């Protein structure tokens, strides 16, 4: 059996650059034993989860009974959106034994033009910065410029650590958008590091371009760190880590280690 579905969700040319093997070997041939089919299903699930926050929708019927990338992709997308909605509604911090729902706090500002996904990602990032990075609420600004900069980041930590959330919808070419964003910081601030949070889908589809920007800007003494969502563990992860996970499973998928 020749598995062709992988071509629908991956950039084959990029995969070719990651491997010295001929591209024909990306698509495996194997005997359709029960063991091999279960292994294939497991790898497909992991690959599709990387596009949607590493979620594992274990109660979704398409996740349980599905066989194709499309089955798992749709199940993951539903769970991803469900989890972000729940986080947006319920994410909270505790200050002086008082529970504060982040989206309702007056400090958390939302722009009128801000889409739902951007708002939900913003709340997720705030919760991560407080619960996982141990930042204090008093040292966080939302949609507010710092004392040494005219630029207004989505989130600013300790006056010197800007976080920008980019969903790219309706904003043109993602690579050009990121370059313009960085130029804005280079021209108007002294920040030496910018963290940009993007969706998992964009992190995979534009991985090569974003990592090239990271390398080029490092030569200009500015660190541009691209992060994306790990909804399974409620934290942010670097897109290099996501790439590593993704390629490992792609290689498992295309290996000859099928019984």
mmCIF file of N, CA and C in Angstrom, residues 60-175:
data_model
loop_
_atom_site.group_PDB
_atom_site.id
_atom_site.type_symbol
_atom_site.label_atom_id
_atom_site.label_comp_id
_atom_site.label_asym_id
_atom_site.label_seq_id
_atom_site.Cartn_x
_atom_site.Cartn_y
_atom_site.Cartn_z
ATOM 1 N N UNK A 60 -13.489 12.355 20.899
ATOM 2 C CA UNK A 60 -14.050 12.643 19.577
ATOM 3 C C UNK A 60 -14.142 11.350 18.763
ATOM 4 N N UNK A 61 -15.305 11.089 18.197
ATOM 5 C CA UNK A 61 -15.510 9.828 17.476
ATOM 6 C C UNK A 61 -14.591 9.696 16.265
ATOM 7 N N UNK A 62 -14.244 10.836 15.653
ATOM 8 C CA UNK A 62 -13.344 10.782 14.503
ATOM 9 C C UNK A 62 -11.906 10.493 14.934
ATOM 10 N N UNK A 63 -11.560 10.884 16.151
ATOM 11 C CA UNK A 63 -10.240 10.560 16.703
ATOM 12 C C UNK A 63 -10.179 9.074 17.075
ATOM 13 N N UNK A 64 -11.276 8.580 17.617
ATOM 14 C CA UNK A 64 -11.320 7.183 18.066
ATOM 15 C C UNK A 64 -11.394 6.219 16.885
ATOM 16 N N UNK A 65 -12.305 6.507 15.950
ATOM 17 C CA UNK A 65 -12.584 5.550 14.875
ATOM 18 C C UNK A 65 -11.987 5.935 13.525
ATOM 19 N N UNK A 66 -11.413 7.125 13.438
ATOM 20 C CA UNK A 66 -10.902 7.592 12.153
ATOM 21 C C UNK A 66 -9.699 6.810 11.657
ATOM 22 N N UNK A 67 -9.436 6.980 10.372
ATOM 23 C CA UNK A 67 -8.294 6.308 9.750
ATOM 24 C C UNK A 67 -7.435 7.271 8.940
ATOM 25 N N UNK A 68 -8.048 8.332 8.438
ATOM 26 C CA UNK A 68 -7.338 9.233 7.530
ATOM 27 C C UNK A 68 -6.817 10.465 8.256
ATOM 28 N N UNK A 69 -5.884 11.158 7.601
ATOM 29 C CA UNK A 69 -5.407 12.430 8.124
ATOM 30 C C UNK A 69 -6.574 13.396 8.292
ATOM 31 N N UNK A 70 -7.508 13.367 7.347
ATOM 32 C CA UNK A 70 -8.655 14.271 7.406
ATOM 33 C C UNK A 70 -9.477 14.035 8.666
ATOM 34 N N UNK A 71 -9.704 12.775 9.025
ATOM 35 C CA UNK A 71 -10.444 12.451 10.253
ATOM 36 C C UNK A 71 -9.773 13.080 11.470
ATOM 37 N N UNK A 72 -8.480 12.851 11.603
ATOM 38 C CA UNK A 72 -7.751 13.314 12.786
ATOM 39 C C UNK A 72 -7.556 14.829 12.764
ATOM 40 N N UNK A 73 -7.358 15.374 11.572
ATOM 41 C CA UNK A 73 -7.165 16.817 11.430
ATOM 42 C C UNK A 73 -8.405 17.571 11.914
ATOM 43 N N UNK A 74 -9.575 17.127 11.458
ATOM 44 C CA UNK A 74 -10.830 17.783 11.851
ATOM 45 C C UNK A 74 -11.107 17.611 13.340
ATOM 46 N N UNK A 75 -10.819 16.432 13.877
ATOM 47 C CA UNK A 75 -11.019 16.195 15.313
ATOM 48 C C UNK A 75 -10.132 17.114 16.137
ATOM 49 N N UNK A 76 -8.888 17.271 15.711
ATOM 50 C CA UNK A 76 -7.953 18.134 16.439
ATOM 51 C C UNK A 76 -8.368 19.600 16.348
ATOM 52 N N UNK A 77 -8.813 20.024 15.168
ATOM 53 C CA UNK A 77 -9.234 21.413 15.008
ATOM 54 C C UNK A 77 -10.407 21.731 15.936
ATOM 55 N N UNK A 78 -11.381 20.841 16.015
ATOM 56 C CA UNK A 78 -12.528 21.063 16.899
ATOM 57 C C UNK A 78 -12.078 21.181 18.352
ATOM 58 N N UNK A 79 -11.200 20.279 18.765
ATOM 59 C CA UNK A 79 -10.743 20.281 20.150
ATOM 60 C C UNK A 79 -9.909 21.515 20.460
ATOM 61 N N UNK A 80 -9.103 21.936 19.511
ATOM 62 C CA UNK A 80 -8.272 23.136 19.642
ATOM 63 C C UNK A 80 -9.142 24.365 19.901
ATOM 64 N N UNK A 81 -10.170 24.531 19.085
ATOM 65 C CA UNK A 81 -11.045 25.692 19.235
ATOM 66 C C UNK A 81 -11.839 25.610 20.542
ATOM 67 N N UNK A 82 -12.259 24.413 20.897
ATOM 68 C CA UNK A 82 -12.996 24.222 22.145
ATOM 69 C C UNK A 82 -12.129 24.572 23.355
ATOM 70 N N UNK A 83 -10.895 24.111 23.345
ATOM 71 C CA UNK A 83 -9.985 24.377 24.465
ATOM 72 C C UNK A 83 -9.677 25.863 24.589
ATOM 73 N N UNK A 84 -9.444 26.532 23.464
ATOM 74 C CA UNK A 84 -9.155 27.964 23.520
ATOM 75 C C UNK A 84 -10.356 28.757 24.022
ATOM 76 N N UNK A 85 -11.574 28.362 23.618
ATOM 77 C CA UNK A 85 -12.780 29.029 24.125
ATOM 78 C C UNK A 85 -12.883 28.866 25.634
ATOM 79 N N UNK A 86 -12.630 27.650 26.113
ATOM 80 C CA UNK A 86 -12.724 27.380 27.548
ATOM 81 C C UNK A 86 -11.665 28.161 28.326
ATOM 82 N N UNK A 87 -10.461 28.201 27.797
ATOM 83 C CA UNK A 87 -9.389 28.956 28.456
ATOM 84 C C UNK A 87 -9.753 30.428 28.522
ATOM 85 N N UNK A 88 -10.285 30.963 27.421
ATOM 86 C CA UNK A 88 -10.654 32.373 27.385
ATOM 87 C C UNK A 88 -11.697 32.701 28.450
ATOM 88 N N UNK A 89 -12.664 31.815 28.624
ATOM 89 C CA UNK A 89 -13.742 32.064 29.581
ATOM 90 C C UNK A 89 -13.304 31.876 31.032
ATOM 91 N N UNK A 90 -12.394 30.916 31.265
ATOM 92 C CA UNK A 90 -12.127 30.505 32.645
ATOM 93 C C UNK A 90 -10.730 30.826 33.167
ATOM 94 N N UNK A 91 -9.808 31.224 32.301
ATOM 95 C CA UNK A 91 -8.432 31.461 32.757
ATOM 96 C C UNK A 91 -8.416 32.498 33.871
ATOM 97 N N UNK A 92 -7.691 32.183 34.941
ATOM 98 C CA UNK A 92 -7.661 33.107 36.072
ATOM 99 C C UNK A 92 -6.289 33.107 36.729
ATOM 100 N N UNK A 93 -6.062 34.136 37.529
ATOM 101 C CA UNK A 93 -4.888 34.207 38.389
ATOM 102 C C UNK A 93 -5.374 34.487 39.804
ATOM 103 N N UNK A 94 -4.529 34.250 40.767
ATOM 104 C CA UNK A 94 -4.884 34.507 42.166
ATOM 105 C C UNK A 94 -3.935 35.543 42.744
ATOM 106 N N UNK A 95 -4.500 36.635 43.237
ATOM 107 C CA UNK A 95 -3.712 37.695 43.862
ATOM 108 C C UNK A 95 -4.295 37.976 45.236
ATOM 109 N N UNK A 96 -3.454 37.843 46.258
ATOM 110 C CA UNK A 96 -3.908 38.048 47.643
ATOM 111 C C UNK A 96 -5.156 37.216 47.946
ATOM 112 N N UNK A 97 -5.103 35.960 47.529
ATOM 113 C CA UNK A 97 -6.197 35.002 47.745
ATOM 114 C C UNK A 97 -7.479 35.355 46.995
ATOM 115 N N UNK A 98 -7.374 36.287 46.071
ATOM 116 C CA UNK A 98 -8.540 36.668 45.276
ATOM 117 C C UNK A 98 -8.403 36.114 43.859
ATOM 118 N N UNK A 99 -9.446 35.437 43.405
ATOM 119 C CA UNK A 99 -9.451 34.864 42.059
ATOM 120 C C UNK A 99 -9.862 35.933 41.048
ATOM 121 N N UNK A 100 -9.021 36.125 40.045
ATOM 122 C CA UNK A 100 -9.289 37.128 39.024
ATOM 123 C C UNK A 100 -9.409 36.445 37.660
ATOM 124 N N UNK A 101 -10.599 36.544 37.048
ATOM 125 C CA UNK A 101 -10.791 36.015 35.696
ATOM 126 C C UNK A 101 -10.123 36.987 34.728
ATOM 127 N N UNK A 102 -9.147 36.513 33.994
ATOM 128 C CA UNK A 102 -8.306 37.404 33.197
ATOM 129 C C UNK A 102 -9.091 38.236 32.190
ATOM 130 N N UNK A 103 -10.004 37.621 31.450
ATOM 131 C CA UNK A 103 -10.697 38.355 30.389
ATOM 132 C C UNK A 103 -11.567 39.481 30.937
ATOM 133 N N UNK A 104 -11.927 39.395 32.221
ATOM 134 C CA UNK A 104 -12.786 40.413 32.826
ATOM 135 C C UNK A 104 -12.013 41.505 33.555
ATOM 136 N N UNK A 105 -10.716 41.319 33.717
ATOM 137 C CA UNK A 105 -9.927 42.305 34.450
ATOM 138 C C UNK A 105 -9.721 43.553 33.587
ATOM 139 N N UNK A 106 -9.864 44.714 34.191
ATOM 140 C CA UNK A 106 -9.752 45.968 33.437
ATOM 141 C C UNK A 106 -8.365 46.172 32.839
ATOM 142 N N UNK A 107 -7.403 45.485 33.376
ATOM 143 C CA UNK A 107 -6.032 45.597 32.867
ATOM 144 C C UNK A 107 -5.864 44.899 31.514
ATOM 145 N N UNK A 108 -6.724 43.923 31.242
ATOM 146 C CA UNK A 108 -6.639 43.164 29.990
ATOM 147 C C UNK A 108 -7.466 43.875 28.928
ATOM 148 N N UNK A 109 -6.781 44.568 28.043
ATOM 149 C CA UNK A 109 -7.447 45.367 27.017
ATOM 150 C C UNK A 109 -7.546 44.586 25.714
ATOM 151 N N UNK A 110 -8.670 44.798 25.026
ATOM 152 C CA UNK A 110 -8.874 44.190 23.714
ATOM 153 C C UNK A 110 -9.176 45.288 22.709
ATOM 154 N N UNK A 111 -8.473 45.260 21.594
ATOM 155 C CA UNK A 111 -8.717 46.219 20.529
ATOM 156 C C UNK A 111 -10.027 45.874 19.821
ATOM 157 N N UNK A 112 -10.732 46.898 19.338
ATOM 158 C CA UNK A 112 -12.012 46.667 18.671
ATOM 159 C C UNK A 112 -11.858 45.817 17.413
ATOM 160 N N UNK A 113 -10.700 45.919 16.774
ATOM 161 C CA UNK A 113 -10.471 45.166 15.540
ATOM 162 C C UNK A 113 -9.919 43.766 15.795
ATOM 163 N N UNK A 114 -9.754 43.424 17.052
ATOM 164 C CA UNK A 114 -9.141 42.148 17.425
ATOM 165 C C UNK A 114 -10.114 40.988 17.204
ATOM 166 N N UNK A 115 -9.672 39.973 16.491
ATOM 167 C CA UNK A 115 -10.504 38.807 16.245
ATOM 168 C C UNK A 115 -10.589 37.894 17.458
ATOM 169 N N UNK A 116 -11.538 36.960 17.407
ATOM 170 C CA UNK A 116 -11.735 36.039 18.535
ATOM 171 C C UNK A 116 -10.493 35.210 18.822
ATOM 172 N N UNK A 117 -9.868 34.695 17.769
ATOM 173 C CA UNK A 117 -8.682 33.860 17.974
ATOM 174 C C UNK A 117 -7.568 34.649 18.640
ATOM 175 N N UNK A 118 -7.369 35.880 18.208
ATOM 176 C CA UNK A 118 -6.324 36.728 18.792
ATOM 177 C C UNK A 118 -6.607 36.986 20.268
ATOM 178 N N UNK A 119 -7.854 37.270 20.607
ATOM 179 C CA UNK A 119 -8.227 37.516 22.008
ATOM 180 C C UNK A 119 -7.976 36.275 22.866
ATOM 181 N N UNK A 120 -8.362 35.138 22.340
ATOM 182 C CA UNK A 120 -8.203 33.895 23.108
ATOM 183 C C UNK A 120 -6.734 33.548 23.291
ATOM 184 N N UNK A 121 -5.947 33.759 22.246
ATOM 185 C CA UNK A 121 -4.517 33.505 22.367
ATOM 186 C C UNK A 121 -3.875 34.464 23.366
ATOM 187 N N UNK A 122 -4.348 35.692 23.399
ATOM 188 C CA UNK A 122 -3.791 36.677 24.336
ATOM 189 C C UNK A 122 -4.011 36.236 25.781
ATOM 190 N N UNK A 123 -5.207 35.786 26.085
ATOM 191 C CA UNK A 123 -5.498 35.320 27.442
ATOM 192 C C UNK A 123 -4.675 34.077 27.767
ATOM 193 N N UNK A 124 -4.541 33.181 26.807
ATOM 194 C CA UNK A 124 -3.720 31.981 27.019
ATOM 195 C C UNK A 124 -2.275 32.367 27.333
ATOM 196 N N UNK A 125 -1.732 33.318 26.579
ATOM 197 C CA UNK A 125 -0.345 33.760 26.799
ATOM 198 C C UNK A 125 -0.196 34.400 28.171
ATOM 199 N N UNK A 126 -1.152 35.218 28.562
ATOM 200 C CA UNK A 126 -1.097 35.845 29.888
ATOM 201 C C UNK A 126 -1.086 34.798 30.998
ATOM 202 N N UNK A 127 -1.964 33.816 30.872
ATOM 203 C CA UNK A 127 -2.007 32.762 31.882
ATOM 204 C C UNK A 127 -0.675 32.009 31.932
ATOM 205 N N UNK A 128 -0.108 31.740 30.776
ATOM 206 C CA UNK A 128 1.189 31.059 30.716
ATOM 207 C C UNK A 128 2.281 31.891 31.385
ATOM 208 N N UNK A 129 2.314 33.181 31.086
ATOM 209 C CA UNK A 129 3.373 34.040 31.623
ATOM 210 C C UNK A 129 3.330 34.129 33.140
ATOM 211 N N UNK A 130 2.140 34.048 33.696
ATOM 212 C CA UNK A 130 1.999 34.139 35.152
ATOM 213 C C UNK A 130 2.199 32.777 35.809
ATOM 214 N N UNK A 131 1.534 31.770 35.296
ATOM 215 C CA UNK A 131 1.568 30.453 35.944
ATOM 216 C C UNK A 131 2.822 29.647 35.646
ATOM 217 N N UNK A 132 3.364 29.797 34.443
ATOM 218 C CA UNK A 132 4.532 28.992 34.060
ATOM 219 C C UNK A 132 5.846 29.758 34.101
ATOM 220 N N UNK A 133 5.787 31.069 33.909
ATOM 221 C CA UNK A 133 7.012 31.869 33.894
ATOM 222 C C UNK A 133 7.188 32.699 35.164
ATOM 223 N N UNK A 134 6.214 32.595 36.069
ATOM 224 C CA UNK A 134 6.299 33.259 37.384
ATOM 225 C C UNK A 134 6.438 34.775 37.298
ATOM 226 N N UNK A 135 5.808 35.375 36.291
ATOM 227 C CA UNK A 135 5.774 36.833 36.224
ATOM 228 C C UNK A 135 4.685 37.366 37.151
ATOM 229 N N UNK A 136 4.921 38.528 37.713
ATOM 230 C CA UNK A 136 3.931 39.147 38.602
ATOM 231 C C UNK A 136 2.978 40.014 37.792
ATOM 232 N N UNK A 137 1.720 39.956 38.163
ATOM 233 C CA UNK A 137 0.678 40.691 37.446
ATOM 234 C C UNK A 137 0.977 42.184 37.406
ATOM 235 N N UNK A 138 1.544 42.706 38.459
ATOM 236 C CA UNK A 138 1.834 44.136 38.523
ATOM 237 C C UNK A 138 2.899 44.555 37.508
ATOM 238 N N UNK A 139 3.674 43.599 37.017
ATOM 239 C CA UNK A 139 4.749 43.911 36.069
ATOM 240 C C UNK A 139 4.366 43.633 34.618
ATOM 241 N N UNK A 140 3.079 43.401 34.398
ATOM 242 C CA UNK A 140 2.599 43.084 33.048
ATOM 243 C C UNK A 140 1.699 44.204 32.533
ATOM 244 N N UNK A 141 1.956 44.627 31.302
ATOM 245 C CA UNK A 141 1.097 45.592 30.631
ATOM 246 C C UNK A 141 0.464 44.921 29.413
ATOM 247 N N UNK A 142 -0.795 45.281 29.147
ATOM 248 C CA UNK A 142 -1.515 44.719 28.007
ATOM 249 C C UNK A 142 -1.992 45.863 27.119
ATOM 250 N N UNK A 143 -1.593 45.823 25.847
ATOM 251 C CA UNK A 143 -1.948 46.879 24.889
ATOM 252 C C UNK A 143 -1.598 48.258 25.457
ATOM 253 N N UNK A 144 -0.393 48.368 25.959
ATOM 254 C CA UNK A 144 0.046 49.613 26.581
ATOM 255 C C UNK A 144 1.547 49.770 26.355
ATOM 256 N N UNK A 145 1.959 50.957 25.952
ATOM 257 C CA UNK A 145 3.382 51.157 25.694
ATOM 258 C C UNK A 145 4.165 51.248 26.995
ATOM 259 N N UNK A 146 5.436 50.916 26.908
ATOM 260 C CA UNK A 146 6.302 50.974 28.073
ATOM 261 C C UNK A 146 6.845 52.372 28.301
ATOM 262 N N UNK A 147 7.615 52.527 29.333
ATOM 263 C CA UNK A 147 8.158 53.844 29.684
ATOM 264 C C UNK A 147 9.291 54.271 28.764
ATOM 265 N N UNK A 148 9.883 53.319 28.037
ATOM 266 C CA UNK A 148 11.033 53.646 27.183
ATOM 267 C C UNK A 148 10.753 53.400 25.707
ATOM 268 N N UNK A 149 9.483 53.244 25.346
ATOM 269 C CA UNK A 149 9.167 52.890 23.961
ATOM 270 C C UNK A 149 7.855 53.515 23.527
ATOM 271 N N UNK A 150 7.772 53.833 22.235
ATOM 272 C CA UNK A 150 6.535 54.345 21.662
ATOM 273 C C UNK A 150 5.684 53.234 21.046
ATOM 274 N N UNK A 151 6.257 52.051 20.940
ATOM 275 C CA UNK A 151 5.534 50.917 20.372
ATOM 276 C C UNK A 151 4.610 50.307 21.428
ATOM 277 N N UNK A 152 3.425 49.923 21.012
ATOM 278 C CA UNK A 152 2.466 49.294 21.923
ATOM 279 C C UNK A 152 2.403 47.795 21.618
ATOM 280 N N UNK A 153 3.032 46.970 22.435
ATOM 281 C CA UNK A 153 2.978 45.518 22.205
ATOM 282 C C UNK A 153 1.637 44.953 22.674
ATOM 283 N N UNK A 154 1.331 43.754 22.253
ATOM 284 C CA UNK A 154 0.159 43.074 22.802
ATOM 285 C C UNK A 154 0.338 42.877 24.301
ATOM 286 N N UNK A 155 1.533 42.442 24.691
ATOM 287 C CA UNK A 155 1.858 42.212 26.103
ATOM 288 C C UNK A 155 3.288 42.681 26.344
ATOM 289 N N UNK A 156 3.512 43.328 27.474
ATOM 290 C CA UNK A 156 4.851 43.800 27.830
ATOM 291 C C UNK A 156 5.163 43.373 29.258
ATOM 292 N N UNK A 157 6.314 42.726 29.433
ATOM 293 C CA UNK A 157 6.742 42.239 30.742
ATOM 294 C C UNK A 157 7.914 43.071 31.244
ATOM 295 N N UNK A 158 7.784 43.585 32.449
ATOM 296 C CA UNK A 158 8.879 44.316 33.107
ATOM 297 C C UNK A 158 9.438 45.451 32.251
ATOM 298 N N UNK A 159 8.600 46.027 31.420
ATOM 299 C CA UNK A 159 8.954 47.174 30.577
ATOM 300 C C UNK A 159 9.927 46.850 29.440
ATOM 301 N N UNK A 160 10.462 45.639 29.393
ATOM 302 C CA UNK A 160 11.526 45.354 28.419
ATOM 303 C C UNK A 160 11.309 44.079 27.600
ATOM 304 N N UNK A 161 10.240 43.322 27.889
ATOM 305 C CA UNK A 161 10.037 42.045 27.195
ATOM 306 C C UNK A 161 8.700 42.064 26.451
ATOM 307 N N UNK A 162 8.714 42.461 25.180
ATOM 308 C CA UNK A 162 7.459 42.519 24.419
ATOM 309 C C UNK A 162 7.047 41.166 23.839
ATOM 310 N N UNK A 163 5.752 40.925 23.858
ATOM 311 C CA UNK A 163 5.158 39.738 23.235
ATOM 312 C C UNK A 163 4.134 40.212 22.211
ATOM 313 N N UNK A 164 4.240 39.704 21.006
ATOM 314 C CA UNK A 164 3.281 40.026 19.954
ATOM 315 C C UNK A 164 2.568 38.747 19.513
ATOM 316 N N UNK A 165 1.268 38.833 19.355
ATOM 317 C CA UNK A 165 0.464 37.690 18.918
ATOM 318 C C UNK A 165 0.027 37.944 17.481
ATOM 319 N N UNK A 166 0.349 37.017 16.600
ATOM 320 C CA UNK A 166 0.046 37.190 15.181
ATOM 321 C C UNK A 166 -0.773 36.013 14.659
ATOM 322 N N UNK A 167 -1.959 36.313 14.144
ATOM 323 C CA UNK A 167 -2.789 35.279 13.519
ATOM 324 C C UNK A 167 -2.780 35.383 12.001
ATOM 325 N N UNK A 168 -2.360 36.545 11.494
ATOM 326 C CA UNK A 168 -2.146 36.778 10.054
ATOM 327 C C UNK A 168 -3.415 36.847 9.223
ATOM 328 N N UNK A 169 -4.568 36.522 9.771
ATOM 329 C CA UNK A 169 -5.784 36.513 8.958
ATOM 330 C C UNK A 169 -6.066 37.904 8.403
ATOM 331 N N UNK A 170 -6.149 38.001 7.072
ATOM 332 C CA UNK A 170 -6.442 39.273 6.437
ATOM 333 C C UNK A 170 -5.312 40.269 6.511
ATOM 334 N N UNK A 171 -4.095 39.803 6.834
ATOM 335 C CA UNK A 171 -2.964 40.723 7.007
ATOM 336 C C UNK A 171 -1.908 40.556 5.919
ATOM 337 N N UNK A 172 -2.209 39.793 4.873
ATOM 338 C CA UNK A 172 -1.248 39.624 3.799
ATOM 339 C C UNK A 172 -0.247 38.513 4.074
ATOM 340 N N UNK A 173 0.880 38.596 3.398
ATOM 341 C CA UNK A 173 1.915 37.572 3.491
ATOM 342 C C UNK A 173 2.520 37.531 4.900
ATOM 343 N N UNK A 174 2.484 36.377 5.584
ATOM 344 C CA UNK A 174 2.995 36.287 6.958
ATOM 345 C C UNK A 174 4.458 36.687 7.104
ATOM 346 N N UNK A 175 5.288 36.290 6.165
ATOM 347 C CA UNK A 175 6.710 36.634 6.253
ATOM 348 C C UNK A 175 6.911 38.143 6.181
#
